[in-house]
CSV table of N, CA and C and ligand atoms in Angstrom, one decimal:
chain,number,residue,atom,x,y,z
A,12,MET,N,45.9,-0.3,-9.9
A,12,MET,CA,45.4,-0.7,-8.6
A,12,MET,C,45.6,-2.2,-8.4
A,13,THR,N,46.2,-2.6,-7.3
A,13,THR,CA,46.4,-4.0,-7.1
A,13,THR,C,45.6,-4.7,-6.1
A,14,LYS,N,44.8,-3.8,-5.3
A,14,LYS,CA,43.9,-4.4,-4.3
A,14,LYS,C,42.5,-3.8,-4.6
A,15,HIS,N,41.5,-4.4,-3.9
A,15,HIS,CA,40.2,-3.8,-4.1
A,15,HIS,C,40.1,-2.5,-3.3
A,16,LEU,N,39.1,-1.6,-3.8
A,16,LEU,CA,38.7,-0.5,-3.0
A,16,LEU,C,37.3,-0.7,-2.6
A,17,PHE,N,37.1,-1.0,-1.3
A,17,PHE,CA,35.7,-1.3,-0.8
A,17,PHE,C,35.0,0.0,-0.4
A,18,LEU,N,33.8,0.2,-0.9
A,18,LEU,CA,33.0,1.3,-0.4
A,18,LEU,C,32.0,0.7,0.6
A,19,ILE,N,32.0,1.3,1.8
A,19,ILE,CA,31.1,0.8,2.8
A,19,ILE,C,30.3,1.9,3.4
A,20,GLY,N,29.2,1.6,4.0
A,20,GLY,CA,28.3,2.6,4.6
A,20,GLY,C,26.9,2.2,4.6
A,21,PHE,N,26.1,3.0,5.2
A,21,PHE,CA,24.6,2.7,5.4
A,21,PHE,C,23.9,2.7,4.0
A,22,MET,N,22.8,2.0,4.0
A,22,MET,CA,21.9,2.0,2.8
A,22,MET,C,21.7,3.5,2.5
A,23,GLY,N,21.8,3.8,1.2
A,23,GLY,CA,21.5,5.2,0.8
A,23,GLY,C,22.7,6.1,0.9
A,24,SER,N,23.9,5.6,1.3
A,24,SER,CA,25.0,6.5,1.4
A,24,SER,C,25.7,6.7,0.1
A,25,GLY,N,25.3,6.0,-1.0
A,25,GLY,CA,25.9,6.3,-2.3
A,25,GLY,C,27.0,5.3,-2.7
A,26,LYS,N,27.0,4.1,-2.1
A,26,LYS,CA,28.1,3.1,-2.5
A,26,LYS,C,28.1,2.7,-3.9
A,27,SER,N,26.9,2.4,-4.4
A,27,SER,CA,26.8,1.9,-5.8
A,27,SER,C,26.9,3.1,-6.8
A,28,HIS,N,26.3,4.2,-6.4
A,28,HIS,CA,26.4,5.4,-7.2
A,28,HIS,C,27.8,5.9,-7.4
A,29,TRP,N,28.6,6.0,-6.3
A,29,TRP,CA,30.0,6.4,-6.4
A,29,TRP,C,30.9,5.4,-7.0
A,30,GLY,N,30.6,4.1,-6.7
A,30,GLY,CA,31.3,3.0,-7.3
A,30,GLY,C,31.3,3.1,-8.8
A,31,GLU,N,30.1,3.3,-9.4
A,31,GLU,CA,29.9,3.3,-10.8
A,31,GLU,C,30.6,4.6,-11.4
A,32,ARG,N,30.5,5.7,-10.7
A,32,ARG,CA,31.1,6.9,-11.2
A,32,ARG,C,32.6,6.8,-11.3
A,33,ILE,N,33.2,6.3,-10.2
A,33,ILE,CA,34.6,6.3,-10.1
A,33,ILE,C,35.2,5.3,-11.1
A,34,SER,N,34.4,4.2,-11.3
A,34,SER,CA,34.8,3.2,-12.2
A,34,SER,C,34.8,3.7,-13.6
A,35,ALA,N,33.7,4.5,-14.0
A,35,ALA,CA,33.6,5.1,-15.3
A,35,ALA,C,34.8,6.0,-15.6
A,36,ARG,N,35.2,6.7,-14.5
A,36,ARG,CA,36.2,7.8,-14.7
A,36,ARG,C,37.6,7.2,-14.8
A,37,THR,N,37.9,6.1,-14.0
A,37,THR,CA,39.2,5.6,-13.9
A,37,THR,C,39.4,4.3,-14.8
A,38,GLY,N,38.4,3.7,-15.2
A,38,GLY,CA,38.5,2.4,-15.9
A,38,GLY,C,38.7,1.2,-15.0
A,39,VAL,N,38.8,1.4,-13.7
A,39,VAL,CA,38.9,0.3,-12.8
A,39,VAL,C,37.6,-0.4,-12.8
A,40,PRO,N,37.5,-1.8,-12.8
A,40,PRO,CA,36.2,-2.5,-12.8
A,40,PRO,C,35.4,-2.2,-11.6
A,41,PHE,N,34.1,-2.3,-11.7
A,41,PHE,CA,33.2,-2.1,-10.6
A,41,PHE,C,32.4,-3.3,-10.3
A,42,LEU,N,32.4,-3.7,-9.0
A,42,LEU,CA,31.6,-4.8,-8.6
A,42,LEU,C,30.6,-4.4,-7.5
A,43,ASP,N,29.4,-4.9,-7.6
A,43,ASP,CA,28.4,-4.5,-6.6
A,43,ASP,C,28.0,-5.8,-5.9
A,44,LEU,N,28.2,-6.0,-4.6
A,44,LEU,CA,28.0,-7.2,-3.9
A,44,LEU,C,26.6,-7.7,-4.0
A,45,ASP,N,25.6,-6.8,-3.8
A,45,ASP,CA,24.2,-7.2,-3.8
A,45,ASP,C,23.9,-7.7,-5.2
A,46,ALA,N,24.4,-7.0,-6.3
A,46,ALA,CA,24.1,-7.4,-7.6
A,46,ALA,C,24.7,-8.7,-8.0
A,47,LEU,N,25.9,-9.0,-7.4
A,47,LEU,CA,26.5,-10.3,-7.7
A,47,LEU,C,25.7,-11.4,-7.0
A,48,ILE,N,25.2,-11.1,-5.8
A,48,ILE,CA,24.3,-12.1,-5.1
A,48,ILE,C,23.1,-12.4,-6.0
A,49,GLU,N,22.5,-11.3,-6.4
A,49,GLU,CA,21.2,-11.5,-7.2
A,49,GLU,C,21.5,-12.2,-8.5
A,50,ALA,N,22.6,-11.9,-9.2
A,50,ALA,CA,22.9,-12.6,-10.5
A,50,ALA,C,23.2,-14.0,-10.2
A,51,GLY,N,24.0,-14.3,-9.2
A,51,GLY,CA,24.4,-15.6,-8.8
A,51,GLY,C,23.2,-16.5,-8.4
A,52,GLU,N,22.3,-15.9,-7.7
A,52,GLU,CA,21.2,-16.7,-7.2
A,52,GLU,C,20.0,-16.7,-8.1
A,53,GLY,N,20.0,-15.8,-9.0
A,53,GLY,CA,18.9,-15.7,-10.0
A,53,GLY,C,17.6,-15.1,-9.3
A,54,ILE,N,17.7,-14.5,-8.2
A,54,ILE,CA,16.5,-13.9,-7.5
A,54,ILE,C,17.0,-12.6,-6.8
A,55,GLY,N,16.0,-11.7,-6.6
A,55,GLY,CA,16.3,-10.4,-5.9
A,55,GLY,C,16.5,-10.6,-4.4
A,56,ILE,N,17.2,-9.5,-3.9
A,56,ILE,CA,17.5,-9.5,-2.4
A,56,ILE,C,16.1,-9.6,-1.6
A,57,PRO,N,15.1,-8.9,-2.0
A,57,PRO,CA,13.8,-9.1,-1.2
A,57,PRO,C,13.3,-10.5,-1.2
A,58,GLU,N,13.5,-11.2,-2.3
A,58,GLU,CA,13.0,-12.6,-2.4
A,58,GLU,C,13.9,-13.5,-1.5
A,59,ILE,N,15.2,-13.2,-1.4
A,59,ILE,CA,16.1,-14.0,-0.6
A,59,ILE,C,15.7,-13.8,0.9
A,60,PHE,N,15.4,-12.6,1.3
A,60,PHE,CA,15.0,-12.3,2.7
A,60,PHE,C,13.7,-13.1,2.9
A,61,ALA,N,12.8,-13.0,1.9
A,61,ALA,CA,11.4,-13.6,2.1
A,61,ALA,C,11.6,-15.2,2.3
A,62,ARG,N,12.4,-15.7,1.5
A,62,ARG,CA,12.6,-17.2,1.5
A,62,ARG,C,13.4,-17.7,2.7
A,63,GLN,N,14.5,-17.0,2.9
A,63,GLN,CA,15.5,-17.6,3.9
A,63,GLN,C,15.7,-16.7,5.1
A,64,GLY,N,15.0,-15.6,5.2
A,64,GLY,CA,15.2,-14.7,6.3
A,64,GLY,C,16.6,-14.0,6.2
A,65,GLU,N,16.8,-13.0,7.2
A,65,GLU,CA,18.0,-12.3,7.2
A,65,GLU,C,19.2,-13.3,7.4
A,66,PRO,N,19.1,-14.3,8.3
A,66,PRO,CA,20.3,-15.2,8.5
A,66,PRO,C,20.7,-15.9,7.2
A,67,GLY,N,19.8,-16.3,6.4
A,67,GLY,CA,20.1,-16.9,5.2
A,67,GLY,C,20.8,-16.0,4.2
A,68,PHE,N,20.3,-14.7,4.2
A,68,PHE,CA,21.0,-13.7,3.4
A,68,PHE,C,22.4,-13.4,3.9
A,69,ARG,N,22.6,-13.4,5.2
A,69,ARG,CA,23.9,-13.0,5.7
A,69,ARG,C,25.0,-14.1,5.4
A,70,ASP,N,24.5,-15.4,5.4
A,70,ASP,CA,25.4,-16.5,5.0
A,70,ASP,C,25.8,-16.3,3.6
A,71,MET,N,24.8,-16.0,2.7
A,71,MET,CA,25.1,-15.9,1.3
A,71,MET,C,26.0,-14.7,1.0
A,72,GLU,N,25.8,-13.6,1.8
A,72,GLU,CA,26.6,-12.4,1.6
A,72,GLU,C,28.1,-12.7,1.9
A,73,ARG,N,28.3,-13.4,3.0
A,73,ARG,CA,29.7,-13.8,3.3
A,73,ARG,C,30.3,-14.6,2.3
A,74,MET,N,29.5,-15.6,1.7
A,74,MET,CA,30.1,-16.5,0.7
A,74,MET,C,30.5,-15.7,-0.6
A,75,TYR,N,29.6,-14.7,-1.0
A,75,TYR,CA,30.0,-13.9,-2.1
A,75,TYR,C,31.1,-12.9,-1.9
A,76,LEU,N,31.2,-12.4,-0.6
A,76,LEU,CA,32.3,-11.6,-0.3
A,76,LEU,C,33.6,-12.3,-0.4
A,77,ARG,N,33.6,-13.6,0.0
A,77,ARG,CA,34.9,-14.4,-0.1
A,77,ARG,C,35.2,-14.6,-1.6
A,78,ARG,N,34.2,-14.7,-2.4
A,78,ARG,CA,34.4,-14.9,-3.9
A,78,ARG,C,35.0,-13.6,-4.4
A,79,VAL,N,34.4,-12.5,-4.0
A,79,VAL,CA,34.9,-11.2,-4.5
A,79,VAL,C,36.4,-11.0,-4.1
A,80,ALA,N,36.7,-11.4,-2.9
A,80,ALA,CA,38.1,-11.2,-2.5
A,80,ALA,C,39.1,-11.8,-3.4
A,81,GLY,N,38.7,-12.9,-4.1
A,81,GLY,CA,39.6,-13.6,-5.0
A,81,GLY,C,39.6,-13.0,-6.5
A,82,MET,N,38.8,-12.0,-6.7
A,82,MET,CA,38.6,-11.5,-8.1
A,82,MET,C,39.7,-10.4,-8.3
A,83,PRO,N,39.9,-10.0,-9.6
A,83,PRO,CA,40.9,-9.0,-9.9
A,83,PRO,C,40.5,-7.6,-9.2
A,84,ALA,N,41.5,-6.8,-8.9
A,84,ALA,CA,41.3,-5.6,-8.2
A,84,ALA,C,40.1,-4.7,-8.8
A,85,SER,N,39.2,-4.3,-8.0
A,85,SER,CA,38.0,-3.6,-8.5
A,85,SER,C,37.6,-2.6,-7.4
A,86,VAL,N,36.7,-1.7,-7.8
A,86,VAL,CA,36.0,-0.9,-6.8
A,86,VAL,C,34.7,-1.7,-6.5
A,87,VAL,N,34.6,-1.9,-5.2
A,87,VAL,CA,33.5,-2.8,-4.7
A,87,VAL,C,32.5,-2.1,-3.8
A,88,ALA,N,31.2,-2.0,-4.3
A,88,ALA,CA,30.2,-1.5,-3.4
A,88,ALA,C,29.7,-2.7,-2.5
A,89,LEU,N,29.8,-2.6,-1.2
A,89,LEU,CA,29.3,-3.7,-0.3
A,89,LEU,C,27.9,-3.3,0.1
A,90,GLY,N,27.2,-4.3,0.7
A,90,GLY,CA,25.9,-4.0,1.2
A,90,GLY,C,26.0,-3.2,2.5
A,91,GLY,N,25.0,-2.6,3.0
A,91,GLY,CA,25.0,-1.7,4.2
A,91,GLY,C,25.4,-2.5,5.4
A,92,GLY,N,25.1,-3.8,5.4
A,92,GLY,CA,25.4,-4.6,6.6
A,92,GLY,C,26.7,-5.4,6.5
A,93,THR,N,27.3,-5.5,5.3
A,93,THR,CA,28.4,-6.4,5.1
A,93,THR,C,29.5,-6.4,6.1
A,94,PRO,N,30.0,-5.2,6.5
A,94,PRO,CA,31.2,-5.3,7.4
A,94,PRO,C,30.9,-5.6,8.8
A,95,CYS,N,29.6,-5.7,9.1
A,95,CYS,CA,29.1,-5.9,10.5
A,95,CYS,C,28.8,-7.3,10.9
A,96,PHE,N,29.0,-8.3,10.0
A,96,PHE,CA,28.6,-9.6,10.3
A,96,PHE,C,29.8,-10.6,10.2
A,97,PHE,N,29.8,-11.6,11.0
A,97,PHE,CA,30.8,-12.7,11.0
A,97,PHE,C,32.2,-12.1,11.0
A,98,ASP,N,33.1,-12.7,10.1
A,98,ASP,CA,34.5,-12.3,10.0
A,98,ASP,C,34.7,-11.4,8.8
A,99,ASN,N,33.5,-10.8,8.3
A,99,ASN,CA,33.6,-10.0,7.0
A,99,ASN,C,34.6,-8.9,7.1
A,100,GLN,N,34.7,-8.3,8.2
A,100,GLN,CA,35.7,-7.2,8.4
A,100,GLN,C,37.1,-7.7,8.1
A,101,SER,N,37.4,-8.9,8.5
A,101,SER,CA,38.8,-9.4,8.3
A,101,SER,C,39.0,-9.7,6.8
A,102,ILE,N,37.9,-10.2,6.2
A,102,ILE,CA,38.0,-10.5,4.7
A,102,ILE,C,38.3,-9.2,4.0
A,103,ILE,N,37.6,-8.2,4.4
A,103,ILE,CA,37.7,-6.8,3.7
A,103,ILE,C,39.2,-6.3,3.9
A,104,GLU,N,39.6,-6.4,5.2
A,104,GLU,CA,41.0,-5.9,5.5
A,104,GLU,C,42.1,-6.7,4.7
A,105,ALA,N,41.8,-8.0,4.6
A,105,ALA,CA,42.9,-8.8,3.9
A,105,ALA,C,42.9,-8.6,2.4
A,106,SER,N,41.9,-8.0,1.8
A,106,SER,CA,41.9,-8.0,0.3
A,106,SER,C,41.7,-6.6,-0.2
A,107,GLY,N,41.8,-5.5,0.6
A,107,GLY,CA,41.8,-4.2,0.0
A,107,GLY,C,41.8,-3.1,1.0
A,108,THR,N,41.5,-1.9,0.5
A,108,THR,CA,41.4,-0.7,1.3
A,108,THR,C,39.9,-0.4,1.4
A,109,SER,N,39.4,0.0,2.6
A,109,SER,CA,38.0,0.3,2.7
A,109,SER,C,37.8,1.8,3.0
A,110,VAL,N,36.7,2.3,2.4
A,110,VAL,CA,36.3,3.7,2.6
A,110,VAL,C,34.9,3.8,3.1
A,111,TYR,N,34.7,4.4,4.2
A,111,TYR,CA,33.4,4.6,4.8
A,111,TYR,C,32.8,5.9,4.2
A,112,LEU,N,31.7,5.8,3.5
A,112,LEU,CA,31.0,6.9,3.0
A,112,LEU,C,30.1,7.5,4.1
A,113,LYS,N,30.6,8.4,4.8
A,113,LYS,CA,29.9,8.9,6.0
A,113,LYS,C,28.8,9.9,5.7
A,114,THR,N,27.6,9.6,6.0
A,114,THR,CA,26.5,10.4,5.6
A,114,THR,C,25.6,10.6,6.8
A,115,THR,N,25.0,11.8,6.9
A,115,THR,CA,24.2,12.1,8.1
A,115,THR,C,22.8,11.3,8.0
A,116,PRO,N,22.2,11.0,9.2
A,116,PRO,CA,20.9,10.4,9.2
A,116,PRO,C,19.9,11.1,8.4
A,117,GLU,N,19.9,12.5,8.5
A,117,GLU,CA,18.9,13.3,7.7
A,117,GLU,C,19.0,13.0,6.2
A,118,VAL,N,20.2,13.0,5.7
A,118,VAL,CA,20.4,12.7,4.2
A,118,VAL,C,19.9,11.3,3.9
A,119,LEU,N,20.3,10.4,4.7
A,119,LEU,CA,20.0,9.0,4.5
A,119,LEU,C,18.4,8.8,4.5
A,120,ILE,N,17.8,9.4,5.5
A,120,ILE,CA,16.3,9.3,5.6
A,120,ILE,C,15.7,9.9,4.3
A,121,SER,N,16.1,11.1,3.9
A,121,SER,CA,15.5,11.7,2.8
A,121,SER,C,15.6,10.8,1.5
A,122,ARG,N,16.8,10.2,1.3
A,122,ARG,CA,17.0,9.3,0.2
A,122,ARG,C,16.1,8.0,0.3
A,123,LEU,N,16.2,7.5,1.5
A,123,LEU,CA,15.5,6.1,1.7
A,123,LEU,C,14.0,6.2,1.7
A,124,GLU,N,13.5,7.4,2.0
A,124,GLU,CA,12.0,7.5,1.9
A,124,GLU,C,11.5,7.1,0.5
A,125,THR,N,12.3,7.4,-0.5
A,125,THR,CA,11.8,7.1,-1.8
A,125,THR,C,12.4,5.8,-2.4
A,126,GLU,N,13.2,5.1,-1.6
A,126,GLU,CA,13.9,4.0,-2.1
A,126,GLU,C,13.8,2.7,-1.2
A,127,ALA,N,12.8,2.7,-0.4
A,127,ALA,CA,12.7,1.7,0.6
A,127,ALA,C,12.2,0.3,0.0
A,128,GLU,N,11.5,0.4,-1.1
A,128,GLU,CA,10.8,-0.8,-1.7
A,128,GLU,C,11.7,-2.0,-1.9
A,129,ARG,N,12.9,-1.7,-2.6
A,129,ARG,CA,13.8,-2.8,-2.9
A,129,ARG,C,14.7,-3.2,-1.7
A,130,ARG,N,14.4,-2.6,-0.6
A,130,ARG,CA,15.3,-2.9,0.6
A,130,ARG,C,14.4,-3.6,1.7
A,131,PRO,N,14.6,-4.9,1.8
A,131,PRO,CA,13.6,-5.7,2.7
A,131,PRO,C,13.6,-5.2,4.1
A,132,LEU,N,14.8,-4.6,4.6
A,132,LEU,CA,14.8,-4.2,6.0
A,132,LEU,C,13.9,-3.0,6.2
A,133,LEU,N,13.7,-2.2,5.1
A,133,LEU,CA,12.9,-1.0,5.2
A,133,LEU,C,11.5,-1.1,4.7
A,134,ALA,N,11.3,-2.0,3.8
A,134,ALA,CA,10.0,-2.1,3.2
A,134,ALA,C,8.8,-2.1,4.1
A,135,PRO,N,8.8,-2.8,5.3
A,135,PRO,CA,7.6,-2.8,6.1
A,135,PRO,C,7.4,-1.5,7.0
A,136,LEU,N,8.4,-0.6,6.9
A,136,LEU,CA,8.3,0.5,7.8
A,136,LEU,C,7.5,1.7,7.2
A,137,ASP,N,6.7,2.4,8.1
A,137,ASP,CA,6.1,3.6,7.7
A,137,ASP,C,7.1,4.7,7.9
A,138,ARG,N,6.7,6.0,7.5
A,138,ARG,CA,7.6,7.1,7.5
A,138,ARG,C,8.3,7.3,8.9
A,139,LYS,N,7.5,7.2,10.0
A,139,LYS,CA,8.0,7.5,11.3
A,139,LYS,C,8.9,6.4,11.7
A,140,ALA,N,8.5,5.2,11.4
A,140,ALA,CA,9.4,4.0,11.8
A,140,ALA,C,10.7,4.0,11.0
A,141,LEU,N,10.7,4.5,9.8
A,141,LEU,CA,11.9,4.6,9.0
A,141,LEU,C,12.9,5.6,9.7
A,142,HIS,N,12.3,6.7,10.2
A,142,HIS,CA,13.2,7.7,10.8
A,142,HIS,C,13.9,7.0,12.0
A,143,VAL,N,13.1,6.3,12.9
A,143,VAL,CA,13.7,5.7,14.1
A,143,VAL,C,14.7,4.6,13.7
A,144,PHE,N,14.3,3.8,12.7
A,144,PHE,CA,15.2,2.7,12.3
A,144,PHE,C,16.5,3.2,11.8
A,145,VAL,N,16.5,4.2,11.0
A,145,VAL,CA,17.8,4.7,10.4
A,145,VAL,C,18.7,5.3,11.5
A,146,ARG,N,18.1,6.1,12.4
A,146,ARG,CA,18.9,6.6,13.5
A,146,ARG,C,19.5,5.6,14.4
A,147,GLU,N,18.6,4.6,14.8
A,147,GLU,CA,19.1,3.6,15.7
A,147,GLU,C,20.1,2.6,15.1
A,148,ARG,N,19.8,2.2,13.8
A,148,ARG,CA,20.6,1.2,13.2
A,148,ARG,C,22.0,1.9,12.8
A,149,LEU,N,22.0,3.1,12.4
A,149,LEU,CA,23.2,3.8,12.1
A,149,LEU,C,24.1,3.9,13.4
A,150,ALA,N,23.4,4.2,14.5
A,150,ALA,CA,24.2,4.4,15.7
A,150,ALA,C,24.9,3.1,16.1
A,151,VAL,N,24.2,2.0,15.9
A,151,VAL,CA,24.8,0.6,16.2
A,151,VAL,C,25.9,0.3,15.2
A,152,ARG,N,25.6,0.6,13.9
A,152,ARG,CA,26.6,0.1,12.9
A,152,ARG,C,27.8,1.0,12.7
A,153,GLU,N,27.7,2.3,13.2
A,153,GLU,CA,28.8,3.2,12.9
A,153,GLU,C,30.1,2.7,13.5
A,154,SER,N,30.0,1.9,14.6
A,154,SER,CA,31.3,1.4,15.2
A,154,SER,C,32.0,0.5,14.2
A,155,CYS,N,31.2,-0.3,13.4
A,155,CYS,CA,32.0,-1.2,12.5
A,155,CYS,C,32.3,-0.4,11.2
A,156,TYR,N,31.5,0.6,10.8
A,156,TYR,CA,31.9,1.4,9.7
A,156,TYR,C,33.2,2.2,9.9
A,157,LEU,N,33.4,2.6,11.2
A,157,LEU,CA,34.6,3.4,11.5
A,157,LEU,C,35.8,2.6,11.6
A,158,LYS,N,35.7,1.2,11.4
A,158,LYS,CA,37.0,0.4,11.2
A,158,LYS,C,37.6,0.6,9.8
A,159,ALA,N,36.9,1.2,8.9
A,159,ALA,CA,37.4,1.4,7.6
A,159,ALA,C,38.7,2.2,7.6
A,160,ASP,N,39.5,2.0,6.6
A,160,ASP,CA,40.8,2.6,6.5
A,160,ASP,C,40.7,4.1,6.4
A,161,VAL,N,39.6,4.5,5.6
A,161,VAL,CA,39.4,6.0,5.3
A,161,VAL,C,38.0,6.3,5.6
A,162,VAL,N,37.8,7.5,6.2
A,162,VAL,CA,36.4,8.0,6.4
A,162,VAL,C,36.2,9.2,5.5
A,163,LEU,N,35.2,9.1,4.6
A,163,LEU,CA,35.0,10.1,3.6
A,163,LEU,C,33.7,10.8,4.0
A,164,ASP,N,33.8,12.1,4.3
A,164,ASP,CA,32.6,12.9,4.6
A,164,ASP,C,31.8,13.3,3.4
A,165,MET,N,30.7,12.7,3.3
A,165,MET,CA,29.9,12.8,2.0
A,165,MET,C,29.1,14.1,2.0
A,166,ALA,N,29.3,15.0,3.0
A,166,ALA,CA,28.6,16.3,2.9
A,166,ALA,C,29.5,17.2,2.0
A,167,GLN,N,30.7,16.8,1.7
A,167,GLN,CA,31.5,17.6,0.8
A,167,GLN,C,31.0,17.7,-0.6
A,168,ASP,N,31.6,18.7,-1.3
A,168,ASP,CA,31.2,18.8,-2.7
A,168,ASP,C,31.6,17.6,-3.5
A,169,ASP,N,30.8,17.3,-4.5
A,169,ASP,CA,31.0,16.1,-5.4
A,169,ASP,C,32.4,16.1,-6.0
A,170,VAL,N,32.9,17.3,-6.4
A,170,VAL,CA,34.2,17.3,-7.0
A,170,VAL,C,35.3,16.9,-6.0
A,171,ILE,N,35.2,17.2,-4.8
A,171,ILE,CA,36.1,16.9,-3.8
A,171,ILE,C,36.0,15.3,-3.5
A,172,ILE,N,34.8,14.8,-3.5
A,172,ILE,CA,34.6,13.4,-3.2
A,172,ILE,C,35.3,12.6,-4.4
A,173,MET,N,35.0,13.0,-5.6
A,173,MET,CA,35.6,12.3,-6.8
A,173,MET,C,37.1,12.4,-6.7
A,174,GLU,N,37.7,13.5,-6.4
A,174,GLU,CA,39.2,13.7,-6.3
A,174,GLU,C,39.8,12.7,-5.3
A,175,ARG,N,39.1,12.7,-4.1
A,175,ARG,CA,39.6,11.8,-3.0
A,175,ARG,C,39.5,10.4,-3.4
A,176,LEU,N,38.4,9.9,-4.1
A,176,LEU,CA,38.3,8.5,-4.5
A,176,LEU,C,39.4,8.2,-5.5
A,177,GLU,N,39.6,9.1,-6.5
A,177,GLU,CA,40.6,8.9,-7.5
A,177,GLU,C,42.0,8.8,-6.9
A,178,ASP,N,42.2,9.6,-5.9
A,178,ASP,CA,43.5,9.6,-5.2
A,178,ASP,C,43.7,8.3,-4.5
A,179,LEU,N,42.7,7.8,-3.9
A,179,LEU,CA,42.7,6.5,-3.2
A,179,LEU,C,43.0,5.3,-4.2
A,180,ILE,N,42.4,5.4,-5.3
A,180,ILE,CA,42.6,4.4,-6.4
A,180,ILE,C,44.1,4.5,-6.8
A,181,ARG,N,44.6,5.7,-7.1
A,181,ARG,CA,46.0,5.8,-7.5
A,181,ARG,C,46.9,5.2,-6.5
A,182,ARG,N,46.6,5.4,-5.2
A,182,ARG,CA,47.6,5.0,-4.2
A,182,ARG,C,47.3,3.6,-3.6
A,183,ASN,N,46.3,2.9,-4.2
A,183,ASN,CA,45.9,1.6,-3.6
A,183,ASN,C,46.8,0.5,-4.2
A,184,LYS,N,48.0,0.4,-3.7
A,184,LYS,CA,48.9,-0.6,-4.2
A,184,LYS,C,49.0,-1.7,-3.2
B,369,S3P,C1,21.3,-4.2,3.9
B,369,S3P,C2,21.7,-3.3,2.8
B,369,S3P,C3,21.4,-3.6,1.4
B,369,S3P,C4,21.3,-5.1,1.2
B,369,S3P,C5,20.3,-5.7,2.1
B,369,S3P,C6,20.7,-5.5,3.6
B,369,S3P,C7,21.7,-3.8,5.3
B,369,S3P,O1,22.4,-3.1,0.6
B,369,S3P,O2,22.6,-5.7,1.3
B,369,S3P,O3,19.0,-5.2,1.8
B,369,S3P,O4,21.6,-4.6,6.2
B,369,S3P,O5,22.0,-2.6,5.5
B,369,S3P,P1,22.5,-1.5,0.3
B,369,S3P,O6,23.3,-0.8,1.4
B,369,S3P,O7,23.3,-1.4,-1.0
B,369,S3P,O8,21.1,-0.9,0.1
């Protein structure tokens, strides 16, 4: 593989999970943008939001995305908001192929109900507010997710998803 394979999609769509799995299977390195930010800054994403607000986080996210663009070809799990801010979509397009992990709001909600804590945009929401947030935010964001080169329906069997990702890595020249 000579370019990055970017995994994009809403929180809870499986970007990190599938990034790790496909990396273990193919030997292509795996990068997680949120984890790079946390390692680079020495603090967690919730603390970044608490100290600098979402605008501060978005500036940082763009800076680390630019750094990732210059790294050796990898499978890269982006944050749920990454392709939707600034010129991030152009940075993504210029440095790799992007795959949208398309997941239904129902599946996202069921996953995020138990995983909201480490996600500052979700942490303050009760169950009902989480449902509304996911549906509304997904509806807004889907237009930027659909700019991805490939849309992968995550309702398919895991074996099919793995084959498709492997195929994309093979052809990502
Ligand atoms: C965000 C998603 C998070 C993280 C931050 C903001 C978003 O990443 O970047 O909390 O705006 O959707 P994950 O999609 O990996 O949870």
